[in-house]
Amino acid sequence: MWRSLPLQRSAYAAIDLGTNNCRLLIARPSGDNFIVVDAFSRVVRLGEGLAQTGRLSDEAMDRALGALQVCSDKLRRRNVHLARSVATEACRRAANGMEFIARVREETGIHFDVISAREEARLAVLGCHILLEPGIGPALIFDIGGGSTELVLIESGPAVPRILDWISVPWGVVSLTETFGQERGGEDGADEAARLVRYGRMREAVRESFAAFADRVADARRAGEEGGGLRLLGTSGTVTTLASLHLDLLQYDRRAVDGLIVPASSMREISARLSAMSPAQRRELPCIGRERADLVVAGCAILETILDLWPAARLGVADRGIREGILRSLITAGGKGERLRAELRLRKQGVEPVR
């Protein structure tokens, strides 16, 4: 049910349910921007086992529902005026994805849109493009997710950049890890050669999936190289984790990482080092730990392949993306379009919205 609140006091919310993470952001408008009043993030691994079975497992759905119940409680406590909740690759691919979405609505009251890969790419760009290095000509923004990776070629403008081309491939940190199996060599760091072979196979698979896009953006790449240098911006747990290692942080600090510009050579060196380590060795590194130890290598394989495709000298790092893109859409539009769609949904259920 809707309540009419002054825009400056209204709380808006965005939930991004991905293959690996469930993330919530609640904010209030502040001029052309917004102020975050609450946030929540939990690794749920919704897509665990999806590559093998084509379905969301009961255990994964239960983990996600537990996180979404926390989100639901926060939405109520924060008196959220308008929210948009989106689900991405895991729910797009799973045979029981829509059944899960219906269950989420019944148990938590949260209505999810299973968005297309194109919409996912658009929201990611909208949420993070302001961190792109200044410059002229085309630039590349990418989002390495749990179940997919989006690459977006954009042309900078005075406001929201224009999307020139884009691609989404079904390789994310979860899907790539599961497809190429568990690492061999045990926990003692043995069999480094086998780990490097596995890493090379991951890189080759990702390279093949990017091939058509690489051909399409070749002219833009040459123009960028001749016009002052290529610009590149990444948003994902992979790039923020590697940026933390680049800074030698003892624990993750968003203020230090969001907006950081890192030499691409440093990201490659860190990727090479991580790909040779055993899972036990990676777990001991600050900002990786148990949650990312088995997935970060796949992220490195994707990132290095992106750097092959778009060999920028520097990489911009964004700890923001889809949620921020949703919030900007809601706040910029004053919620009008989303409100109308939500009212139509309510009327279909026989509920008259309150203004």
CSV table of C-alpha atoms in Angstrom, one decimal:
chain,number,residue,atom,x,y,z
A,1,MET,CA,0.0,0.0,0.0
A,2,TRP,CA,1.3,3.4,-0.9
A,3,ARG,CA,1.5,6.5,1.3
A,4,SER,CA,2.2,9.9,0.0
A,5,LEU,CA,5.3,11.4,1.6
A,6,PRO,CA,7.3,14.6,0.8
A,7,LEU,CA,10.1,13.6,-1.6
A,8,GLN,CA,12.8,14.9,0.6
A,9,ARG,CA,11.6,12.7,3.5
A,10,SER,CA,10.8,9.6,1.4
A,11,ALA,CA,13.0,6.5,1.7
A,12,TYR,CA,13.7,4.5,-1.4
A,13,ALA,CA,15.1,1.0,-1.5
A,14,ALA,CA,16.8,-1.3,-4.0
A,15,ILE,CA,17.5,-5.0,-3.7
A,16,ASP,CA,19.8,-6.9,-6.0
A,17,LEU,CA,19.5,-10.7,-5.7
A,18,GLY,CA,22.4,-12.1,-7.6
A,19,THR,CA,23.9,-15.5,-8.2
A,20,ASN,CA,26.3,-15.1,-5.2
A,21,ASN,CA,25.0,-12.1,-3.1
A,22,CYS,CA,21.9,-10.5,-1.8
A,23,ARG,CA,22.3,-6.8,-1.4
A,24,LEU,CA,19.9,-4.1,-0.1
A,25,LEU,CA,20.4,-0.3,-0.1
A,26,ILE,CA,17.9,2.2,1.5
A,27,ALA,CA,18.4,5.9,0.8
A,28,ARG,CA,16.8,9.3,0.9
A,29,PRO,CA,17.1,12.0,-1.8
A,30,SER,CA,19.6,14.8,-1.3
A,31,GLY,CA,19.6,17.2,-4.2
A,32,ASP,CA,20.7,15.3,-7.3
A,33,ASN,CA,22.2,12.5,-5.2
A,34,PHE,CA,21.1,10.4,-2.3
A,35,ILE,CA,22.1,9.7,1.3
A,36,VAL,CA,22.3,6.0,2.3
A,37,VAL,CA,20.4,5.4,5.6
A,38,ASP,CA,20.7,1.6,5.7
A,39,ALA,CA,22.4,-1.2,3.8
A,40,PHE,CA,22.7,-5.0,4.0
A,41,SER,CA,24.7,-7.6,2.1
A,42,ARG,CA,25.1,-11.3,2.5
A,43,VAL,CA,26.7,-14.0,0.5
A,44,VAL,CA,23.9,-16.5,-0.2
A,45,ARG,CA,25.3,-18.5,-3.2
A,46,LEU,CA,21.9,-18.8,-4.7
A,47,GLY,CA,23.4,-20.2,-7.9
A,48,GLU,CA,25.4,-22.9,-6.1
A,49,GLY,CA,25.1,-26.2,-8.2
A,50,LEU,CA,23.1,-24.4,-10.9
A,51,ALA,CA,25.7,-25.2,-13.6
A,52,GLN,CA,25.3,-28.9,-12.9
A,53,THR,CA,21.6,-29.3,-12.3
A,54,GLY,CA,19.9,-26.3,-14.0
A,55,ARG,CA,17.9,-25.7,-10.9
A,56,LEU,CA,18.2,-23.7,-7.6
A,57,SER,CA,18.8,-26.1,-4.8
A,58,ASP,CA,16.7,-26.2,-1.6
A,59,GLU,CA,19.7,-25.2,0.5
A,60,ALA,CA,20.5,-22.2,-1.7
A,61,MET,CA,16.9,-21.0,-1.8
A,62,ASP,CA,16.7,-21.3,2.0
A,63,ARG,CA,19.9,-19.2,2.4
A,64,ALA,CA,18.5,-16.5,0.1
A,65,LEU,CA,15.2,-16.5,1.9
A,66,GLY,CA,16.9,-16.0,5.2
A,67,ALA,CA,18.7,-12.9,3.8
A,68,LEU,CA,15.5,-11.6,2.2
A,69,GLN,CA,13.6,-11.8,5.4
A,70,VAL,CA,16.3,-9.5,6.9
A,71,CYS,CA,15.7,-7.1,3.9
A,72,SER,CA,11.9,-7.3,4.4
A,73,ASP,CA,12.3,-6.3,8.1
A,74,LYS,CA,14.5,-3.4,7.2
A,75,LEU,CA,12.1,-2.1,4.6
A,76,ARG,CA,9.3,-2.0,7.2
A,77,ARG,CA,11.4,-0.4,9.9
A,78,ARG,CA,12.8,2.3,7.5
A,79,ASN,CA,9.3,3.2,6.3
A,80,VAL,CA,10.3,2.7,2.7
A,81,HIS,CA,8.2,4.8,0.3
A,82,LEU,CA,9.1,3.0,-2.9
A,83,ALA,CA,11.3,0.0,-3.7
A,84,ARG,CA,12.5,-2.0,-6.7
A,85,SER,CA,13.8,-5.5,-6.3
A,86,VAL,CA,15.6,-7.3,-9.1
A,87,ALA,CA,16.9,-10.8,-9.6
A,88,THR,CA,19.5,-11.6,-12.2
A,89,GLU,CA,21.3,-14.5,-13.8
A,90,ALA,CA,20.6,-17.4,-11.4
A,91,CYS,CA,16.8,-16.8,-11.6
A,92,ARG,CA,17.0,-16.2,-15.3
A,93,ARG,CA,18.7,-19.5,-15.9
A,94,ALA,CA,17.1,-21.8,-13.3
A,95,ALA,CA,14.2,-24.0,-14.4
A,96,ASN,CA,12.6,-23.3,-11.0
A,97,GLY,CA,13.6,-19.6,-10.9
A,98,MET,CA,10.0,-18.2,-11.2
A,99,GLU,CA,8.8,-20.7,-8.6
A,100,PHE,CA,11.4,-19.3,-6.2
A,101,ILE,CA,10.3,-15.7,-7.0
A,102,ALA,CA,6.7,-16.6,-6.2
A,103,ARG,CA,7.8,-18.2,-2.9
A,104,VAL,CA,9.8,-15.1,-2.0
A,105,ARG,CA,6.8,-13.0,-2.5
A,106,GLU,CA,4.6,-15.2,-0.4
A,107,GLU,CA,7.1,-15.6,2.5
A,108,THR,CA,8.6,-12.1,2.6
A,109,GLY,CA,6.2,-9.8,0.7
A,110,ILE,CA,9.0,-8.7,-1.6
A,111,HIS,CA,8.1,-8.7,-5.3
A,112,PHE,CA,11.1,-9.4,-7.6
A,113,ASP,CA,11.5,-8.5,-11.3
A,114,VAL,CA,13.7,-11.0,-13.0
A,115,ILE,CA,15.5,-8.5,-15.3
A,116,SER,CA,17.1,-9.1,-18.6
A,117,ALA,CA,20.8,-9.0,-19.1
A,118,ARG,CA,20.4,-5.8,-21.0
A,119,GLU,CA,18.6,-4.2,-18.1
A,120,GLU,CA,21.2,-5.5,-15.7
A,121,ALA,CA,24.0,-3.8,-17.8
A,122,ARG,CA,22.0,-0.6,-18.0
A,123,LEU,CA,21.5,-0.4,-14.3
A,124,ALA,CA,25.2,-1.2,-13.5
A,125,VAL,CA,26.3,1.7,-15.8
A,126,LEU,CA,23.8,4.1,-14.3
A,127,GLY,CA,25.0,3.2,-10.8
A,128,CYS,CA,28.7,3.6,-11.3
A,129,HIS,CA,29.5,5.7,-14.5
A,130,ILE,CA,30.3,8.8,-12.4
A,131,LEU,CA,33.5,7.1,-11.3
A,132,LEU,CA,34.8,6.8,-14.8
A,133,GLU,CA,38.1,8.7,-15.5
A,134,PRO,CA,37.5,12.0,-17.4
A,135,GLY,CA,38.2,11.8,-21.0
A,136,ILE,CA,36.8,11.8,-24.5
A,137,GLY,CA,35.8,8.9,-26.8
A,138,PRO,CA,34.4,5.5,-25.9
A,139,ALA,CA,35.1,3.7,-22.6
A,140,LEU,CA,34.3,0.2,-21.2
A,141,ILE,CA,32.4,-0.5,-18.1
A,142,PHE,CA,32.1,-4.1,-16.8
A,143,ASP,CA,30.3,-6.0,-14.1
A,144,ILE,CA,31.6,-9.4,-13.0
A,145,GLY,CA,28.8,-11.2,-11.2
A,146,GLY,CA,28.2,-14.6,-9.8
A,147,GLY,CA,26.5,-16.1,-12.8
A,148,SER,CA,27.3,-13.7,-15.7
A,149,THR,CA,29.5,-10.9,-16.8
A,150,GLU,CA,28.4,-7.8,-18.6
A,151,LEU,CA,30.6,-5.6,-20.8
A,152,VAL,CA,29.3,-2.2,-21.9
A,153,LEU,CA,30.9,0.1,-24.4
A,154,ILE,CA,29.8,3.7,-23.6
A,155,GLU,CA,30.2,7.2,-24.9
A,156,SER,CA,30.6,9.7,-22.2
A,157,GLY,CA,28.1,12.6,-22.1
A,158,PRO,CA,27.1,15.5,-19.8
A,159,ALA,CA,24.7,13.3,-17.9
A,160,VAL,CA,24.1,9.5,-18.3
A,161,PRO,CA,26.4,8.0,-20.9
A,162,ARG,CA,25.1,6.6,-24.1
A,163,ILE,CA,25.4,2.8,-24.5
A,164,LEU,CA,27.1,2.0,-27.9
A,165,ASP,CA,27.3,-1.8,-27.5
A,166,TRP,CA,27.1,-4.4,-24.8
A,167,ILE,CA,27.4,-8.1,-24.2
A,168,SER,CA,26.4,-10.5,-21.4
A,169,VAL,CA,28.1,-13.9,-21.1
A,170,PRO,CA,27.1,-16.7,-18.7
A,171,TRP,CA,30.5,-16.7,-17.0
A,172,GLY,CA,30.6,-15.3,-13.4
A,173,VAL,CA,32.6,-16.3,-10.4
A,174,VAL,CA,30.2,-19.0,-9.4
A,175,SER,CA,29.4,-20.5,-12.8
A,176,LEU,CA,33.0,-20.5,-14.0
A,177,THR,CA,34.3,-22.0,-10.8
A,178,GLU,CA,31.7,-24.8,-10.9
A,179,THR,CA,32.1,-25.5,-14.6
A,180,PHE,CA,35.8,-26.1,-14.2
A,181,GLY,CA,35.5,-28.1,-11.1
A,182,GLN,CA,37.3,-28.0,-7.7
A,183,GLU,CA,41.0,-27.2,-7.5
A,184,ARG,CA,43.4,-30.1,-7.3
A,185,GLY,CA,46.4,-30.3,-5.0
A,186,GLY,CA,44.8,-30.4,-1.6
A,187,GLU,CA,45.2,-27.8,1.1
A,188,ASP,CA,49.0,-28.0,1.4
A,189,GLY,CA,49.7,-25.9,-1.6
A,190,ALA,CA,50.9,-28.8,-3.8
A,191,ASP,CA,50.2,-29.2,-7.5
A,192,GLU,CA,50.5,-25.5,-8.5
A,193,ALA,CA,50.9,-26.6,-12.1
A,194,ALA,CA,47.5,-28.2,-12.1
A,195,ARG,CA,46.0,-25.0,-10.7
A,196,LEU,CA,47.6,-22.9,-13.4
A,197,VAL,CA,46.3,-25.3,-16.1
A,198,ARG,CA,42.8,-24.9,-14.7
A,199,TYR,CA,43.2,-21.1,-14.7
A,200,GLY,CA,44.3,-21.2,-18.3
A,201,ARG,CA,41.2,-23.2,-19.3
A,202,MET,CA,39.0,-20.7,-17.5
A,203,ARG,CA,40.7,-17.8,-19.4
A,204,GLU,CA,40.2,-19.5,-22.7
A,205,ALA,CA,36.5,-20.2,-22.1
A,206,VAL,CA,36.0,-16.5,-21.2
A,207,ARG,CA,38.0,-15.3,-24.2
A,208,GLU,CA,35.9,-17.4,-26.6
A,209,SER,CA,32.7,-16.0,-25.1
A,210,PHE,CA,34.0,-12.4,-25.5
A,211,ALA,CA,35.3,-13.0,-29.1
A,212,ALA,CA,32.3,-11.5,-31.1
A,213,PHE,CA,32.2,-8.4,-28.8
A,214,ALA,CA,35.9,-8.0,-29.1
A,215,ASP,CA,35.6,-7.9,-32.9
A,216,ARG,CA,32.7,-5.3,-32.7
A,217,VAL,CA,34.6,-2.9,-30.5
A,218,ALA,CA,38.0,-3.2,-32.2
A,219,ASP,CA,37.6,0.2,-34.0
A,220,ALA,CA,36.6,1.9,-30.7
A,221,ARG,CA,39.6,0.3,-29.0
A,222,ARG,CA,42.0,1.6,-31.7
A,223,ALA,CA,40.4,5.1,-31.5
A,224,GLY,CA,40.8,5.1,-27.8
A,225,GLU,CA,44.4,4.1,-28.0
A,226,GLU,CA,45.1,6.8,-30.5
A,227,GLY,CA,43.1,9.5,-28.7
A,228,GLY,CA,44.8,9.6,-25.4
A,229,GLY,CA,44.3,6.2,-23.8
A,230,LEU,CA,41.7,3.6,-23.0
A,231,ARG,CA,39.3,4.2,-20.1
A,232,LEU,CA,38.1,1.2,-18.0
A,233,LEU,CA,35.8,0.9,-15.0
A,234,GLY,CA,34.8,-2.3,-13.2
A,235,THR,CA,32.2,-3.0,-10.6
A,236,SER,CA,32.2,-6.3,-8.8
A,237,GLY,CA,33.5,-8.1,-5.7
A,238,THR,CA,36.4,-9.2,-7.8
A,239,VAL,CA,37.7,-5.7,-8.5
A,240,THR,CA,37.1,-4.4,-5.0
A,241,THR,CA,38.8,-7.5,-3.5
A,242,LEU,CA,41.9,-7.1,-5.7
A,243,ALA,CA,41.9,-3.4,-5.1
A,244,SER,CA,42.0,-4.1,-1.4
A,245,LEU,CA,45.0,-6.4,-1.9
A,246,HIS,CA,46.7,-3.7,-4.0
A,247,LEU,CA,46.3,-1.3,-1.0
A,248,ASP,CA,47.4,-3.9,1.5
A,249,LEU,CA,44.3,-3.3,3.6
A,250,LEU,CA,44.0,-5.5,6.7
A,251,GLN,CA,40.2,-5.3,6.3
A,252,TYR,CA,37.9,-4.1,3.6
A,253,ASP,CA,37.3,-0.3,3.6
A,254,ARG,CA,34.8,1.0,1.0
A,255,ARG,CA,35.9,4.6,1.4
A,256,ALA,CA,39.4,3.6,0.3
A,257,VAL,CA,38.3,1.4,-2.6
A,258,ASP,CA,35.3,3.0,-4.2
A,259,GLY,CA,36.6,5.4,-6.9
A,260,LEU,CA,40.2,4.1,-6.7
A,261,ILE,CA,42.3,4.1,-9.9
A,262,VAL,CA,44.7,1.1,-10.0
A,263,PRO,CA,47.4,0.3,-12.5
A,264,ALA,CA,46.3,-2.6,-14.7
A,265,SER,CA,49.7,-4.2,-14.3
A,266,SER,CA,49.1,-4.4,-10.5
A,267,MET,CA,45.7,-6.2,-11.0
A,268,ARG,CA,47.4,-8.6,-13.4
A,269,GLU,CA,50.2,-9.3,-10.9
A,270,ILE,CA,47.7,-10.0,-8.1
A,271,SER,CA,45.6,-12.2,-10.4
A,272,ALA,CA,48.7,-14.3,-11.3
A,273,ARG,CA,49.7,-14.6,-7.7
A,274,LEU,CA,46.2,-15.7,-6.5
A,275,SER,CA,45.8,-18.2,-9.4
A,276,ALA,CA,48.9,-20.1,-8.2
A,277,MET,CA,47.9,-20.2,-4.6
A,278,SER,CA,46.1,-23.0,-2.9
A,279,PRO,CA,42.6,-22.4,-1.4
A,280,ALA,CA,44.1,-22.5,2.1
A,281,GLN,CA,46.7,-19.9,1.2
A,282,ARG,CA,44.1,-17.6,-0.2
A,283,ARG,CA,41.9,-17.9,2.9
A,284,GLU,CA,44.7,-16.5,4.9
A,285,LEU,CA,44.8,-13.2,2.9
A,286,PRO,CA,43.0,-10.2,4.3
A,287,CYS,CA,39.8,-9.2,2.4
A,288,ILE,CA,39.4,-12.7,0.9
A,289,GLY,CA,38.8,-15.2,3.7
A,290,ARG,CA,36.6,-18.2,3.4
A,291,GLU,CA,33.7,-16.5,1.5
A,292,ARG,CA,35.8,-15.6,-1.5
A,293,ALA,CA,38.8,-18.0,-1.4
A,294,ASP,CA,37.3,-20.5,-3.9
A,295,LEU,CA,35.7,-17.9,-6.2
A,296,VAL,CA,38.3,-15.2,-6.5
A,297,VAL,CA,40.4,-17.1,-9.0
A,298,ALA,CA,37.5,-17.3,-11.5
A,299,GLY,CA,37.1,-13.5,-11.1
A,300,CYS,CA,40.7,-13.1,-11.8
A,301,ALA,CA,40.4,-15.1,-15.0
A,302,ILE,CA,37.5,-13.0,-16.2
A,303,LEU,CA,39.3,-9.7,-15.2
A,304,GLU,CA,42.5,-10.6,-17.0
A,305,THR,CA,40.6,-11.5,-20.1
A,306,ILE,CA,38.8,-8.2,-20.0
A,307,LEU,CA,42.2,-6.5,-19.8
A,308,ASP,CA,43.3,-8.4,-22.9
A,309,LEU,CA,40.2,-7.2,-24.7
A,310,TRP,CA,40.5,-3.6,-23.6
A,311,PRO,CA,44.1,-3.1,-22.5
A,312,ALA,CA,43.8,0.1,-20.5
A,313,ALA,CA,46.8,1.2,-18.5
A,314,ARG,CA,44.6,1.9,-15.5
A,315,LEU,CA,41.4,0.4,-14.0
A,316,GLY,CA,38.8,2.4,-12.1
A,317,VAL,CA,37.2,0.5,-9.2
A,318,ALA,CA,33.6,0.9,-8.2
A,319,ASP,CA,31.9,-0.4,-5.1
A,320,ARG,CA,28.5,0.5,-6.5
A,321,GLY,CA,26.4,-0.7,-9.3
A,322,ILE,CA,22.9,-2.1,-9.8
A,323,ARG,CA,21.4,-1.0,-6.5
A,324,GLU,CA,22.7,2.6,-7.0
A,325,GLY,CA,21.4,2.5,-10.6
A,326,ILE,CA,17.9,1.5,-9.3
A,327,LEU,CA,17.9,4.3,-6.7
A,328,ARG,CA,19.0,6.9,-9.2
A,329,SER,CA,16.2,5.7,-11.5
A,330,LEU,CA,13.6,5.9,-8.7
A,331,ILE,CA,14.7,9.2,-7.3
A,332,THR,CA,15.3,11.0,-10.6
A,333,ALA,CA,11.9,10.0,-11.9
A,334,GLY,CA,10.3,10.8,-8.5
A,335,GLY,CA,9.1,7.3,-8.6
A,336,LYS,CA,6.3,8.1,-11.0
A,337,GLY,CA,6.8,5.3,-13.5
A,338,GLU,CA,7.5,2.7,-11.0
A,339,ARG,CA,4.6,3.9,-8.8
A,340,LEU,CA,2.2,3.5,-11.7
A,341,ARG,CA,3.3,0.0,-12.5
A,342,ALA,CA,3.1,-1.0,-8.8
A,343,GLU,CA,-0.4,0.5,-8.6
A,344,LEU,CA,-1.5,-1.5,-11.6
A,345,ARG,CA,-0.1,-4.7,-9.9
A,346,LEU,CA,-2.1,-3.8,-6.7
A,347,ARG,CA,-5.3,-3.2,-8.6
A,348,LYS,CA,-4.9,-6.6,-10.3
A,349,GLN,CA,-4.9,-8.0,-6.8
A,350,GLY,CA,-8.1,-6.1,-5.9
A,351,VAL,CA,-6.2,-3.6,-3.7
A,352,GLU,CA,-6.8,0.1,-4.2
A,353,PRO,CA,-3.6,2.1,-3.6
A,354,VAL,CA,-3.7,4.9,-1.0
A,355,ARG,CA,-2.3,8.2,-2.1
